[in-house]
PDB file of C-alpha atoms in Angstrom:
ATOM      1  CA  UNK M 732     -72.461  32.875 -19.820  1.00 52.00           C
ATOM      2  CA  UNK M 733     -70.167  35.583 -21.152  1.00 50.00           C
ATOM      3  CA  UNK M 734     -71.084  37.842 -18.452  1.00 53.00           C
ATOM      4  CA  UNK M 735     -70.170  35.384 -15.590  1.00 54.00           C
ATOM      5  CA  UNK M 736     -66.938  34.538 -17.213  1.00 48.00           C
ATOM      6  CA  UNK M 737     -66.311  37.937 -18.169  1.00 53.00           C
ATOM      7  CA  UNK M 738     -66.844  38.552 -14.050  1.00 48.00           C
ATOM      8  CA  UNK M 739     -64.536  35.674 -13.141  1.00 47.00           C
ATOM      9  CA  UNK M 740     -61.645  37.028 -15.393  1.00 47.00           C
ATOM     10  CA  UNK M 741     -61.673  40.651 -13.928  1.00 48.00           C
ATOM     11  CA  UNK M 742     -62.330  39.320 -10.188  1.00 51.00           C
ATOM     12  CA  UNK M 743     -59.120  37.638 -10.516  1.00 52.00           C
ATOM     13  CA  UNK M 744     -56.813  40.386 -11.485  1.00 50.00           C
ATOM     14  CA  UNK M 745     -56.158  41.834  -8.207  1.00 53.00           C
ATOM     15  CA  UNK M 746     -54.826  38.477  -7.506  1.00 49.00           C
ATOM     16  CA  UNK M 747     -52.821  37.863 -10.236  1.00 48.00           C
ATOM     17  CA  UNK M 748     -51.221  41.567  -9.482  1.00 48.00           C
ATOM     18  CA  UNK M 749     -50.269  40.209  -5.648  1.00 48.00           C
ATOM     19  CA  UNK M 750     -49.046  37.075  -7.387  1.00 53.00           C
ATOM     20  CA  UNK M 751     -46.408  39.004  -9.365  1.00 52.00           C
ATOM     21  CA  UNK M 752     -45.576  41.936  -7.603  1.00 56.00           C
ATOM     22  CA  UNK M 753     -41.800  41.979  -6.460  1.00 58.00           C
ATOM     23  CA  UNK M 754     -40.853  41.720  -2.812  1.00 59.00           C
ATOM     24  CA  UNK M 755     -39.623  44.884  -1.747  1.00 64.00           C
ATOM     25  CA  UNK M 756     -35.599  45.606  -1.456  1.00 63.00           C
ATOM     26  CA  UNK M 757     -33.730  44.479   1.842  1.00 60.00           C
ATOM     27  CA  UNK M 758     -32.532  47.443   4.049  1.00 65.00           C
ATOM     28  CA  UNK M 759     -28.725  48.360   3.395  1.00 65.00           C
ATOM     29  CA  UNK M 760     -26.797  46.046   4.930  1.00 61.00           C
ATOM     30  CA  UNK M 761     -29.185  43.531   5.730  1.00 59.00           C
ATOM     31  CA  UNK M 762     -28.419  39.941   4.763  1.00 63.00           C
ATOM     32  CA  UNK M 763     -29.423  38.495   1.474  1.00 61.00           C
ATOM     33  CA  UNK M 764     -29.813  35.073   3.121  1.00 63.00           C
ATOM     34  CA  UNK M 765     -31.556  34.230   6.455  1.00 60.00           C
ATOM     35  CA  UNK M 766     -28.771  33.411   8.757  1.00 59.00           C
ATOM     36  CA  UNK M 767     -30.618  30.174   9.940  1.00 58.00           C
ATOM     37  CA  UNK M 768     -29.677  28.967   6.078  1.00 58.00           C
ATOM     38  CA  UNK M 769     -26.177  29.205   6.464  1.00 70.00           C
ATOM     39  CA  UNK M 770     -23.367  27.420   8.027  1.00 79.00           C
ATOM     40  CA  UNK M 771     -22.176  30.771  10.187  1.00 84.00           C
ATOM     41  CA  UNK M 772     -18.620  31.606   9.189  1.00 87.00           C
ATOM     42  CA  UNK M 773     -16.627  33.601  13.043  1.00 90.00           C
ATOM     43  CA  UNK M 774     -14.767  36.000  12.959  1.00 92.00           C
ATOM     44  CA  UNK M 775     -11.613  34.258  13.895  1.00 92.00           C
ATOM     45  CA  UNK M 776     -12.259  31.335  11.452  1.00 93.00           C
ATOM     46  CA  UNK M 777     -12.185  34.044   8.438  1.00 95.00           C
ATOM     47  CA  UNK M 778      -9.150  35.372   9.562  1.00 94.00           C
ATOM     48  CA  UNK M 779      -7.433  31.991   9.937  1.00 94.00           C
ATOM     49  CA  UNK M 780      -8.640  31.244   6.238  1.00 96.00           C
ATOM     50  CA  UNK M 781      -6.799  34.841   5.084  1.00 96.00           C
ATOM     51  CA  UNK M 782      -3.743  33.280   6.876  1.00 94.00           C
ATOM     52  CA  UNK M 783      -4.132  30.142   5.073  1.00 96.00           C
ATOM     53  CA  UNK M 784      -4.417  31.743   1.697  1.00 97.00           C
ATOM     54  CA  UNK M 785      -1.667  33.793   1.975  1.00 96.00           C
ATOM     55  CA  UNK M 786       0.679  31.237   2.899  1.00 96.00           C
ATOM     56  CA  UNK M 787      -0.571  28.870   0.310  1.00 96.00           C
ATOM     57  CA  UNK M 788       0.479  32.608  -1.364  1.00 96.00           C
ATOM     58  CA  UNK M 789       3.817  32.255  -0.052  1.00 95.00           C
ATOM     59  CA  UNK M 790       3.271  35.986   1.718  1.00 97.00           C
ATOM     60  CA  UNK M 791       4.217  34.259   5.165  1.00 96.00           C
ATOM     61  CA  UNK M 792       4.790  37.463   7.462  1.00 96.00           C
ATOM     62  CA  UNK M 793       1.157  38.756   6.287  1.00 96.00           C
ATOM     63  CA  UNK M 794       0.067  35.104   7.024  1.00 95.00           C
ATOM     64  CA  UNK M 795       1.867  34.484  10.324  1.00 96.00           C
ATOM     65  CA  UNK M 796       0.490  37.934  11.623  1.00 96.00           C
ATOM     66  CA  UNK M 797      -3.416  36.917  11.190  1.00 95.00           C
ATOM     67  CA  UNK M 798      -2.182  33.928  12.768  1.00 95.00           C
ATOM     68  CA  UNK M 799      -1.139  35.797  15.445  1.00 95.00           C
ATOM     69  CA  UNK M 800      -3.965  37.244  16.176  1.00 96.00           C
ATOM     70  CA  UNK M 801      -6.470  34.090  16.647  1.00 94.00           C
ATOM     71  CA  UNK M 802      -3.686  32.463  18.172  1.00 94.00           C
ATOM     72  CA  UNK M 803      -3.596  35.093  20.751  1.00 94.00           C
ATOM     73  CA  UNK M 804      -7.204  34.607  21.139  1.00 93.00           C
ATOM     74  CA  UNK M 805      -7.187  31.255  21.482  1.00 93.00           C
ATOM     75  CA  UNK M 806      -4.316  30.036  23.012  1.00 90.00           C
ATOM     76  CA  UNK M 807      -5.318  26.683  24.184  1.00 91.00           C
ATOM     77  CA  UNK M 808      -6.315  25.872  20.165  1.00 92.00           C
ATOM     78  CA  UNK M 809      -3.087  23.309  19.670  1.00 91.00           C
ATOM     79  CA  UNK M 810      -4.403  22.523  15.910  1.00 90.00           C
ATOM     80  CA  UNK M 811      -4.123  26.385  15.705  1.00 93.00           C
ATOM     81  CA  UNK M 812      -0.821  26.364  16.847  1.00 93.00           C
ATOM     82  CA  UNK M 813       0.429  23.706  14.863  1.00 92.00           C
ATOM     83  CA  UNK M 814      -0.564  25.231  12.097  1.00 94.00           C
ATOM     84  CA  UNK M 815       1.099  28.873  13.162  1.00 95.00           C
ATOM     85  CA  UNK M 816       4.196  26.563  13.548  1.00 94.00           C
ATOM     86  CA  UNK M 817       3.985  25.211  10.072  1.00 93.00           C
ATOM     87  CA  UNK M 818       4.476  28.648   8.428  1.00 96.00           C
ATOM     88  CA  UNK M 819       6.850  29.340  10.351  1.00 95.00           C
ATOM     89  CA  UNK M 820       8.514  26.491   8.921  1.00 93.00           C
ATOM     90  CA  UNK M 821       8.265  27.714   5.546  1.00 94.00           C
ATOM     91  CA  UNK M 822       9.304  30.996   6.115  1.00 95.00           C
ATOM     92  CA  UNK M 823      12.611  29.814   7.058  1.00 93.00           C
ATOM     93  CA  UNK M 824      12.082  30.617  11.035  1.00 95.00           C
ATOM     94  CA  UNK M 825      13.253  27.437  11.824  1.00 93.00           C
ATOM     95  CA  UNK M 826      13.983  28.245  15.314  1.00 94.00           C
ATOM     96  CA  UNK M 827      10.880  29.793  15.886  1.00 95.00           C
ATOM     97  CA  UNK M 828       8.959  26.954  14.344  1.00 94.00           C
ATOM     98  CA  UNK M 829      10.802  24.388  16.486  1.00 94.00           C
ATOM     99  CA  UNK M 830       9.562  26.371  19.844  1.00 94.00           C
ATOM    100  CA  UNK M 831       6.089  26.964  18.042  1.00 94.00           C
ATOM    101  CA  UNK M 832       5.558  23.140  17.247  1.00 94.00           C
ATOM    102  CA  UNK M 833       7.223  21.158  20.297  1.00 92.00           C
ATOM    103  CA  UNK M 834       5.084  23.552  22.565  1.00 93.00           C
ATOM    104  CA  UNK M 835       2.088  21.476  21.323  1.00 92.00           C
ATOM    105  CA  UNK M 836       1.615  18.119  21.960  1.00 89.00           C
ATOM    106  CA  UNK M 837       2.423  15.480  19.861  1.00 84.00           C
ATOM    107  CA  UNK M 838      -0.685  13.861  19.617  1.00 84.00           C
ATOM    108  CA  UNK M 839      -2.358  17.367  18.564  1.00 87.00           C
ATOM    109  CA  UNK M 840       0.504  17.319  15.154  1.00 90.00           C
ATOM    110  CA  UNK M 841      -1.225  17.009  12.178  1.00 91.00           C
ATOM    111  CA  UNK M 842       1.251  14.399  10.638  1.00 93.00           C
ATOM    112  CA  UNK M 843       2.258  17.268   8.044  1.00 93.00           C
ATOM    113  CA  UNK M 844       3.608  19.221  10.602  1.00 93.00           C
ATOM    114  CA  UNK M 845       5.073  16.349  12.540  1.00 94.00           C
ATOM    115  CA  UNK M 846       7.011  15.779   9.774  1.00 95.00           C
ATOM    116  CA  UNK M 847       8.134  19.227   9.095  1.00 94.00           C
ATOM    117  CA  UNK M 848       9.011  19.404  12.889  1.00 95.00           C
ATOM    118  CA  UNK M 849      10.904  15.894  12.556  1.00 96.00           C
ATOM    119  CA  UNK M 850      12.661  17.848   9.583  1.00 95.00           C
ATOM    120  CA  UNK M 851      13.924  20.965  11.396  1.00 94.00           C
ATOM    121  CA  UNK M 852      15.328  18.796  15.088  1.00 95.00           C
ATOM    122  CA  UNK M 853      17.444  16.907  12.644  1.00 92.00           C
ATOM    123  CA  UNK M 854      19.904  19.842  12.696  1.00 86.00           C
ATOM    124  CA  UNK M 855      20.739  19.512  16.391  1.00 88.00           C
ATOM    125  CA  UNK M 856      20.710  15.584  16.203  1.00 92.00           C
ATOM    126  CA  UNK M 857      17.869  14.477  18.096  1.00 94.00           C
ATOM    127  CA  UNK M 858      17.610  11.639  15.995  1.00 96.00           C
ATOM    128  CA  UNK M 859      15.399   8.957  17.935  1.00 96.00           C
ATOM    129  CA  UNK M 860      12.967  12.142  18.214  1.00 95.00           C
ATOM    130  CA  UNK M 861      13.065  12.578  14.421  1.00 96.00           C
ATOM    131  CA  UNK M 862      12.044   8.796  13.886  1.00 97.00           C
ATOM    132  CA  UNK M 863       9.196   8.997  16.487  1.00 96.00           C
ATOM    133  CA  UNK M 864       7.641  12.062  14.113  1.00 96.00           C
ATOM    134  CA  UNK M 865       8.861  10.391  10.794  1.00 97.00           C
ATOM    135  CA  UNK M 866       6.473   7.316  11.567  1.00 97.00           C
ATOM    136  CA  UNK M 867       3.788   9.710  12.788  1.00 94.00           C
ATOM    137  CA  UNK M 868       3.548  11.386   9.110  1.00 95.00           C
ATOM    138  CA  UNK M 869       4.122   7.403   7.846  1.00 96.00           C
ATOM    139  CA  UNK M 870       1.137   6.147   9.987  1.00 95.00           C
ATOM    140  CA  UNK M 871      -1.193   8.724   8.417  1.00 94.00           C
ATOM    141  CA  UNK M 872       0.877   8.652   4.630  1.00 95.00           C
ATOM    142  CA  UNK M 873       2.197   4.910   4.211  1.00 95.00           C
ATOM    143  CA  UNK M 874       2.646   5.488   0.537  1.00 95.00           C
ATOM    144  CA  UNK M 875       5.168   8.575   1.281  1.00 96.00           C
ATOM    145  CA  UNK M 876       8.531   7.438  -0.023  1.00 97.00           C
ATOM    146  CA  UNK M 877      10.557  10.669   1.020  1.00 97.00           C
ATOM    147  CA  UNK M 878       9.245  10.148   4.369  1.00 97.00           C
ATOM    148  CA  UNK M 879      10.185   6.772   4.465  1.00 98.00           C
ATOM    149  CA  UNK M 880      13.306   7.761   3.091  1.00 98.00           C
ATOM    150  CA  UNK M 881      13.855   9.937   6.262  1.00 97.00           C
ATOM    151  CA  UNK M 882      13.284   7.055   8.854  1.00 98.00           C
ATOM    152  CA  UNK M 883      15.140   4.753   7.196  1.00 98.00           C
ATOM    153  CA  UNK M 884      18.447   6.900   7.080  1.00 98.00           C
ATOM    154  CA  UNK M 885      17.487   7.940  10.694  1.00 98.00           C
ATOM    155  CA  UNK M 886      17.417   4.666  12.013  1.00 98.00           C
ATOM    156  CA  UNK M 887      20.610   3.785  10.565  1.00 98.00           C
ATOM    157  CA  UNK M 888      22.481   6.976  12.385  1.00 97.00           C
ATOM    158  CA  UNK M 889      20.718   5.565  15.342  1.00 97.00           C
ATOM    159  CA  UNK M 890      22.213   1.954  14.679  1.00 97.00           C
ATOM    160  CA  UNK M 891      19.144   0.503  14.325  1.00 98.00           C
ATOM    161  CA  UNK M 892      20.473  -1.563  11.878  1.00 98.00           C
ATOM    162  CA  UNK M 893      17.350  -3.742  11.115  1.00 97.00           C
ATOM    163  CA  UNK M 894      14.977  -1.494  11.425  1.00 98.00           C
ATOM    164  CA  UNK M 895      16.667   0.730   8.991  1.00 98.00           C
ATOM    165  CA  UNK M 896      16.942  -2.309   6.573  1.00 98.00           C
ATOM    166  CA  UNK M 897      13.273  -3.287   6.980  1.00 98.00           C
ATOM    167  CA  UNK M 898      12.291   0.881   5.620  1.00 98.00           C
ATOM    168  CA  UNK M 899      14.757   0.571   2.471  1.00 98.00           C
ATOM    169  CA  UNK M 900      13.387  -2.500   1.417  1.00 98.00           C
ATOM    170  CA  UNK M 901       9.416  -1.547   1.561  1.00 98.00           C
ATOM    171  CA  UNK M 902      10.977   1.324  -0.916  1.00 98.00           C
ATOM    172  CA  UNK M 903      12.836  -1.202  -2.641  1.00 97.00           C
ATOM    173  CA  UNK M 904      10.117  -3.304  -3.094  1.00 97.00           C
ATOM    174  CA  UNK M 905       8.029  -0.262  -4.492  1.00 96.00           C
ATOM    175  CA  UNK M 906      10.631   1.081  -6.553  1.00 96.00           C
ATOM    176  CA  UNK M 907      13.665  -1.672  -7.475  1.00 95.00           C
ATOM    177  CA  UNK M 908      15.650   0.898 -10.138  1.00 95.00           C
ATOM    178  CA  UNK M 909      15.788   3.810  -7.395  1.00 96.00           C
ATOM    179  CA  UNK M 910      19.348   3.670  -8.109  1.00 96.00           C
ATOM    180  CA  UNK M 911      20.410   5.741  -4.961  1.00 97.00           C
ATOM    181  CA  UNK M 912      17.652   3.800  -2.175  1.00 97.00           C
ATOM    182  CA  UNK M 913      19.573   1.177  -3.512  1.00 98.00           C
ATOM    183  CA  UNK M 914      22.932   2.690  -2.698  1.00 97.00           C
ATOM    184  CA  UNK M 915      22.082   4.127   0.621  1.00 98.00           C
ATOM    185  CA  UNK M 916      20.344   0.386   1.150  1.00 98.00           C
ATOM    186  CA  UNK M 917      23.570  -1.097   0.526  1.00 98.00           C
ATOM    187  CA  UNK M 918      25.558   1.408   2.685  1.00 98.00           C
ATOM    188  CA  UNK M 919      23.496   0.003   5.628  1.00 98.00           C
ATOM    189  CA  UNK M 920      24.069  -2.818   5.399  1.00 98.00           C
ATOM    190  CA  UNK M 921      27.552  -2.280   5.389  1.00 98.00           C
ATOM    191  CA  UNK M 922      27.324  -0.740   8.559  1.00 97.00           C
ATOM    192  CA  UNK M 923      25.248  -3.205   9.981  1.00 98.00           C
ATOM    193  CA  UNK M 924      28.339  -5.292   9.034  1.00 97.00           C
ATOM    194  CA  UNK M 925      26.513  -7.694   6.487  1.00 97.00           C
ATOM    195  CA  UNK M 926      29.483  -7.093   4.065  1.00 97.00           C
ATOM    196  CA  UNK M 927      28.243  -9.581   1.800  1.00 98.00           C
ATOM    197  CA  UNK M 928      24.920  -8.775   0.902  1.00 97.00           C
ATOM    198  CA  UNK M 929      26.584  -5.072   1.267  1.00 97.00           C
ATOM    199  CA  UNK M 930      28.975  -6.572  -1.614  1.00 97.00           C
ATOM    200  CA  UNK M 931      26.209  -7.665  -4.030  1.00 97.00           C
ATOM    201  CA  UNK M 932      23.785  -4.699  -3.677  1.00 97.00           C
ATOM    202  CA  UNK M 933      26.691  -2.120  -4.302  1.00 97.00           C
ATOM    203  CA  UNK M 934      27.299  -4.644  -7.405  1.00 96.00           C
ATOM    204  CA  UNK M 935      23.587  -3.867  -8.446  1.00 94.00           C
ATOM    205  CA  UNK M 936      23.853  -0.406  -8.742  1.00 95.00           C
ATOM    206  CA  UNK M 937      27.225   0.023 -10.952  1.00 94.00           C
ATOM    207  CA  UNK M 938      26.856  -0.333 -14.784  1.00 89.00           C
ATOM    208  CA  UNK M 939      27.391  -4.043 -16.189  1.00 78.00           C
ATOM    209  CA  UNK M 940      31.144  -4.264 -17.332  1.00 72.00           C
ATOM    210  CA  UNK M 941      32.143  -4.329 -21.239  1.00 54.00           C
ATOM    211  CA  UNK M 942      32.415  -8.081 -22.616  1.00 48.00           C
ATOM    212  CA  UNK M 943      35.689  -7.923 -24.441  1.00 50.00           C
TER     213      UNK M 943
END
């Protein structure tokens, strides 16, 4: 019995040694993983990445040049473009980021840069395109106060009086002690020649007179 077991035990060492042995080294160079088990990663898709780090960064011309180059590449990308236009934006090239982001279509704006674009036409008073954008960024952000902010204020240079109104009080209703939505809420109505109501919200917003 010893024997036979003793055979068994040493007839099973060379397998035990394949079972263990290490798989030889990859080539240099050679992927670690199989490319089958990975979500591929282009070219163009790490460079847009870079350019999105480094504007997060704040570095915007080494960001807008990497954007350059995919955008070059792939001119009919609009996303791509809207997003070149963005930081542009933030670097302060407002000019260039007004060309950049009314070259795409509207419907292609995320509603970040519709709003930033909605931002920068405000300067040369295209007002009623402004609002257009502002609701954009409000249909995707309802809960964005400074955009709503924005519209209502643009609205009012518009004289869309009631329009206007209905935007100050959906922040008023949100936030009732926003001293100056309050003021700018009771400006328009002013305007909108509700003197009245203008009266008693102007009231609201001035401190409560000494009792002698």
């Amino acid at each position: 019995m010893k024997r036979r077991l003793s055979f068994i035990f040493f007839a099973m060492l060379p397998l035990a040694a394949v079972t263990v042995a290490a798989p030889p080294p990859p080539p240099p160079g050679a992927p670690v993983v199989p490319a089958a088990a990975l979500e591929i990663i282009s070219t163009d898709q790490a460079r847009v990445e870079l350019a999105r780090v480094l504007s997060y960064a704040k570095r915007y011309d080494e960001a807008l040049a990497e954007y350059r180059t995919v955008v070059v590449a792939r001119p009919a990308d609009t996303a791509l473009r809207a997003e070149y236009g963005q930081v542009l934006g933030w670097a302060g090239r407002h000019a260039e980021a007004v060309a950049a982001l009314s070259a795409v279509p509207a419907a292609d704006l995320s509603p970040d840069a519709a709003v930033l674009l909605a931002d920068l036409i405000l300067g040369d008073k295209k007002f009623a395109e402004a609002a257009v954008l502002y609701r954009r960024g409000l249909a995707a952000k309802p809960a964005d106060a400074l955009t709503r902010f924005k519209l209502a204020r643009v609205l009012s240079w518009e004289k869309h009086y009631d329009d206007s109104l209905v935007e100050y009080r959906t922040l008023l209703a949100a936030a009732p002690d926003d001293l100056q939505v309050r003021r700018h809420y009771a400006q328009t109505l002013g305007w909108a020649g509700r003197l009245e109501d203008a009266a008693a919200e102007w009231r609201r917003t001035l401190p409560a007179e000494a009792t002698p």
